[in-house]
JSON list of C-alpha atoms in Angstrom, two decimals:
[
{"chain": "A", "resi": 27, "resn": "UNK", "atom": "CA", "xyz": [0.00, 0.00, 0.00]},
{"chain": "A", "resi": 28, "resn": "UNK", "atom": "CA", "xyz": [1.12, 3.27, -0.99]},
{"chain": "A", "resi": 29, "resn": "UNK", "atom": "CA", "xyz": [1.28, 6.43, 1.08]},
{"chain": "A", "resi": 30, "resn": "UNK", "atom": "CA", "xyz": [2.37, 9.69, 0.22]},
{"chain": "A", "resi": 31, "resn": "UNK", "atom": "CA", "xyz": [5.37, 9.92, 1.94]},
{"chain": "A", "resi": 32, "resn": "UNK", "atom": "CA", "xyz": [6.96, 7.86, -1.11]},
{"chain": "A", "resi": 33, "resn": "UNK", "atom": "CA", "xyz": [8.13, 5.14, 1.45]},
{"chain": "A", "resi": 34, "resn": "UNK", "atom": "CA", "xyz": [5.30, 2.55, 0.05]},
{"chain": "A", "resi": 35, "resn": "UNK", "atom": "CA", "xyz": [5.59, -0.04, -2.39]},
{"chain": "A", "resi": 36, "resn": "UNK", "atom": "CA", "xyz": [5.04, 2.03, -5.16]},
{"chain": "A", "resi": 37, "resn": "UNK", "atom": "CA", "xyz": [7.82, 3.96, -4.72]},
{"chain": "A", "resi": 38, "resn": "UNK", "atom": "CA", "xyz": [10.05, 5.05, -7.54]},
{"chain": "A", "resi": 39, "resn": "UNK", "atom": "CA", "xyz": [6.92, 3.21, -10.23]},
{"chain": "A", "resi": 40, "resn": "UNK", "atom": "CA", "xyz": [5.63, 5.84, -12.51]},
{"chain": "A", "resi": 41, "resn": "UNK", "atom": "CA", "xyz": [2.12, 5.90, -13.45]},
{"chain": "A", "resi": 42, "resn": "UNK", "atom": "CA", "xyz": [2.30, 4.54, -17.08]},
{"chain": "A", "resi": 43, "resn": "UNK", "atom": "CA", "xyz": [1.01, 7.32, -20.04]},
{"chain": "A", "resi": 44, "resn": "UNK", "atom": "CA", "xyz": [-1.00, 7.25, -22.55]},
{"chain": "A", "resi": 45, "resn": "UNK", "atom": "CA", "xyz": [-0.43, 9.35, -26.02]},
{"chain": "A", "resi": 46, "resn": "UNK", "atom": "CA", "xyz": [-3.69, 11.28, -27.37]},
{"chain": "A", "resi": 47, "resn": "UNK", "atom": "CA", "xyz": [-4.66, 10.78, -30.74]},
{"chain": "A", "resi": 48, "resn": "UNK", "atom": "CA", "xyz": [-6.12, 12.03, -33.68]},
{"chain": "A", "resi": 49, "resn": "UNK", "atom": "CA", "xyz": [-7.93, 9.16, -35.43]},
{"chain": "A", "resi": 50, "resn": "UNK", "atom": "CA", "xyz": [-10.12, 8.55, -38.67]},
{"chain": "A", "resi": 51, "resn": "UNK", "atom": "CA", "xyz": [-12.61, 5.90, -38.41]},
{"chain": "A", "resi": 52, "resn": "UNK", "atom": "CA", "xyz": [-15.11, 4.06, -40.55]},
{"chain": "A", "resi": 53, "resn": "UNK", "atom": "CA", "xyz": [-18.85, 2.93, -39.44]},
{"chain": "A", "resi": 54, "resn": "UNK", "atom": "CA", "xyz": [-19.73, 0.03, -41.03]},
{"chain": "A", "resi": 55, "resn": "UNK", "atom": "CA", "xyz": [-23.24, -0.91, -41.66]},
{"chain": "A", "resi": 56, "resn": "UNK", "atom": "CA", "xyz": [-24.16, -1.74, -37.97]},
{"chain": "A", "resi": 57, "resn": "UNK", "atom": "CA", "xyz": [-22.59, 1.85, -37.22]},
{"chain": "A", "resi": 58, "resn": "UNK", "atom": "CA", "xyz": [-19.43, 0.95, -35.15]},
{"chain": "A", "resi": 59, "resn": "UNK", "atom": "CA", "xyz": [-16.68, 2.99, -35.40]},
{"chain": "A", "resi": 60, "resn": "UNK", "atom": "CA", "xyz": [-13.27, 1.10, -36.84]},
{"chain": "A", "resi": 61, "resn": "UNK", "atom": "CA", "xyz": [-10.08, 2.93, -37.13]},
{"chain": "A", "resi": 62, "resn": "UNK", "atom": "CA", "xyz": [-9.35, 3.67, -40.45]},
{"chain": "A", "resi": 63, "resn": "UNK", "atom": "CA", "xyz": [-5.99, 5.90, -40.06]},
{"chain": "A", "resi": 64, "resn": "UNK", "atom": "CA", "xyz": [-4.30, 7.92, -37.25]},
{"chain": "A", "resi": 65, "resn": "UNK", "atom": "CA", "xyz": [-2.00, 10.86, -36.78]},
{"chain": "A", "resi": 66, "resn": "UNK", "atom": "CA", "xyz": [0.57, 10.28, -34.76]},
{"chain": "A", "resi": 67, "resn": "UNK", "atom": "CA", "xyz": [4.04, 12.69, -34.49]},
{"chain": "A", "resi": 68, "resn": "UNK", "atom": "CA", "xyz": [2.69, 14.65, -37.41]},
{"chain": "A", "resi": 69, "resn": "UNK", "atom": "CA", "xyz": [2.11, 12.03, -39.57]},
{"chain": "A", "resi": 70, "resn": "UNK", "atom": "CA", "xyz": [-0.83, 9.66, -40.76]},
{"chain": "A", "resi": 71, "resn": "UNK", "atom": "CA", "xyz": [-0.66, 6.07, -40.28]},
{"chain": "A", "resi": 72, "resn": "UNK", "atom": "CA", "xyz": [-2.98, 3.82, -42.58]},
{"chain": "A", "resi": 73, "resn": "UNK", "atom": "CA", "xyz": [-4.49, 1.08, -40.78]},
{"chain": "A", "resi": 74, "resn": "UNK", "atom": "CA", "xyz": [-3.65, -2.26, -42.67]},
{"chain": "A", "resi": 75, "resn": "UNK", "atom": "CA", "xyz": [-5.38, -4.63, -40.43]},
{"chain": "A", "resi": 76, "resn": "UNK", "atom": "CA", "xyz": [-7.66, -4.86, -37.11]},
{"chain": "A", "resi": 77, "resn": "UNK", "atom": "CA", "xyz": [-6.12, -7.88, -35.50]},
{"chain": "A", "resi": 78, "resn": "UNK", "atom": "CA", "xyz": [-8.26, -7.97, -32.53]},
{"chain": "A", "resi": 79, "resn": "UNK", "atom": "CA", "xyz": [-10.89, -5.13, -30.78]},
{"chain": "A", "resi": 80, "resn": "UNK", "atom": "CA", "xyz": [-12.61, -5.98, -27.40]},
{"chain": "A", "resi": 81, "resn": "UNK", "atom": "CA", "xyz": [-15.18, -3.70, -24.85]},
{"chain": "A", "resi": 82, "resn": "UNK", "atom": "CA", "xyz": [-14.47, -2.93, -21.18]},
{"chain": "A", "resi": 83, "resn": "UNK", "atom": "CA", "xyz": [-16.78, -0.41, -19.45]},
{"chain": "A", "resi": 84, "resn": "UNK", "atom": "CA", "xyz": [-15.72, 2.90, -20.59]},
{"chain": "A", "resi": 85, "resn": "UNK", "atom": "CA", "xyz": [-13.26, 2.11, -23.56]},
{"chain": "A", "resi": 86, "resn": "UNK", "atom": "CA", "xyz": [-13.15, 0.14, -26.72]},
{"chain": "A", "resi": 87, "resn": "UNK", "atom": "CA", "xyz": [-9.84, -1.32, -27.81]},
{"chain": "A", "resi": 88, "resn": "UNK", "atom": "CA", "xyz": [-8.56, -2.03, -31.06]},
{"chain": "A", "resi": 89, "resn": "UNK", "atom": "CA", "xyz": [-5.11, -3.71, -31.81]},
{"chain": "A", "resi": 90, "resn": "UNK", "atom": "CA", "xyz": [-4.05, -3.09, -35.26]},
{"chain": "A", "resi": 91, "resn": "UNK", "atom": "CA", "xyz": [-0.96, -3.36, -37.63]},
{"chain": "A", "resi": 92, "resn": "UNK", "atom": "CA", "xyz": [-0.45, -0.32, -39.78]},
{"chain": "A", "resi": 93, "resn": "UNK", "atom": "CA", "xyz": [0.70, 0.17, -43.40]},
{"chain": "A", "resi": 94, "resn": "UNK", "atom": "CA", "xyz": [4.23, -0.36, -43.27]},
{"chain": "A", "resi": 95, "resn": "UNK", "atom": "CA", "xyz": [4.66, -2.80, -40.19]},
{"chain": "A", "resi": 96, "resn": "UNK", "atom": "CA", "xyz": [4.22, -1.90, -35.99]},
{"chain": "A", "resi": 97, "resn": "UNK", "atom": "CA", "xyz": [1.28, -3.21, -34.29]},
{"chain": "A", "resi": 98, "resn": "UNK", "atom": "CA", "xyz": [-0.67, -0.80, -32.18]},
{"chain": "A", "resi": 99, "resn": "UNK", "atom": "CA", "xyz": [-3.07, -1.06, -29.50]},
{"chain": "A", "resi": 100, "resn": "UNK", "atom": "CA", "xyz": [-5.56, 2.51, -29.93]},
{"chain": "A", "resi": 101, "resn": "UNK", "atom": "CA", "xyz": [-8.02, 3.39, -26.94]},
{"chain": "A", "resi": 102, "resn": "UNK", "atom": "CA", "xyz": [-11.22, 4.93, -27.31]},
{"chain": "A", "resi": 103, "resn": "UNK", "atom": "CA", "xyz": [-12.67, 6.65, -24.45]},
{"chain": "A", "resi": 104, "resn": "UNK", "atom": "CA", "xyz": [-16.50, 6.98, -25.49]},
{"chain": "A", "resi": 105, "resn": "UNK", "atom": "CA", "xyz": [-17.90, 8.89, -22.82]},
{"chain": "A", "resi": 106, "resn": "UNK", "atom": "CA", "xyz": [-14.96, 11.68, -23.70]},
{"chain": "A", "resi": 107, "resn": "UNK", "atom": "CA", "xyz": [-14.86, 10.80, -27.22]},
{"chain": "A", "resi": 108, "resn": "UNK", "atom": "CA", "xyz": [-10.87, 10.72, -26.82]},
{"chain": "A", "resi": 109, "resn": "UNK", "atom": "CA", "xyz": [-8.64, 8.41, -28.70]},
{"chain": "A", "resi": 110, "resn": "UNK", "atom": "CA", "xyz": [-5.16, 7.15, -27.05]},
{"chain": "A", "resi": 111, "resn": "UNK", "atom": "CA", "xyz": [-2.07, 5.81, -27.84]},
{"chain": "A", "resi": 112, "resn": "UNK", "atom": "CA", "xyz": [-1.66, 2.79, -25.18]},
{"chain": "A", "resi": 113, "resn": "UNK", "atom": "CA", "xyz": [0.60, 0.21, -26.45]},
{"chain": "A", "resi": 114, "resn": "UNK", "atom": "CA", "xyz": [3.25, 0.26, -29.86]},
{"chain": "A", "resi": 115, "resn": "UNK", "atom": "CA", "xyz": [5.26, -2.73, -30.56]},
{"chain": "A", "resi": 116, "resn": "UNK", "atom": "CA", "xyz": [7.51, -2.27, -33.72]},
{"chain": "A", "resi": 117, "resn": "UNK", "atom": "CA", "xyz": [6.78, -5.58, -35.42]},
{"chain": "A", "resi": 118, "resn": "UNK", "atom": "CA", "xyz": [10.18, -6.84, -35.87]},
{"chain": "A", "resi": 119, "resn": "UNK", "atom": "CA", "xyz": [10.52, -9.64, -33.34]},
{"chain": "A", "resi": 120, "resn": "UNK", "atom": "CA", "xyz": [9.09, -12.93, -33.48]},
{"chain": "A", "resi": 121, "resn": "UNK", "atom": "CA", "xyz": [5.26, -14.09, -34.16]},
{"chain": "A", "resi": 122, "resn": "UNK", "atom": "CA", "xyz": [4.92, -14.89, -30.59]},
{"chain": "A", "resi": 123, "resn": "UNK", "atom": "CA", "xyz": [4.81, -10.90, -29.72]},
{"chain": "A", "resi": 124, "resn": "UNK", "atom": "CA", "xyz": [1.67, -9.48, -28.44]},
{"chain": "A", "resi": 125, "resn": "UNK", "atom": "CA", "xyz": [-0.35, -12.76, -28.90]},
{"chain": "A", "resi": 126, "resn": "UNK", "atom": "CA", "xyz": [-4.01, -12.33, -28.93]},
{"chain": "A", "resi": 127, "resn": "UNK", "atom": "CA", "xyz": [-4.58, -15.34, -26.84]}
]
């Protein structure tokens, strides 16, 4: 248990950040968004493939590979209508990498 004198277990553990987006997306026919593209350090990323998506309670999740390798994970906060940056991976390790399972 933390306190904030910086003497509990925590200490020295930053709170991880997240990078705010701007992001393109496409509704299909049933209306759900889908990342289409996404700006990110000034430049726009084309989204080659949605390798997985899945719900929790305030966010939608969607990991992707972009046009030109790296594998993303992109948050979208619906009740703020905010899209984040939460996990990059640049693609060039084994298969095995960010598994889906």
């Amino acid at each position: 248990m933390a306190d904030d004198t910086g003497t509990g277990p925590d200490q020295g553990v930053e709170p991880r950040e997240v990078l705010a987006l701007e992001v393109e997306c496409y509704a299909g026919y049933r209306g759900e968004e889908s990342p289409v593209r996404f700006r990110l350090g000034g430049r726009w990323l084309e989204v080659e493939e949605i390798i997985d998506r899945w719900l929790a309670p305030t966010h939608r999740y969607f990991k992707l590979r972009a046009r030109g390798g790296g594998v993303y994970i992109l948050r979208h906060a619906m009740d703020e209508q905010r899209w984040e940056l939460t996990l990059y991976d640049s693609d060039s390790r084994p298969a095995e990498r960010l598994s889906s399972s």
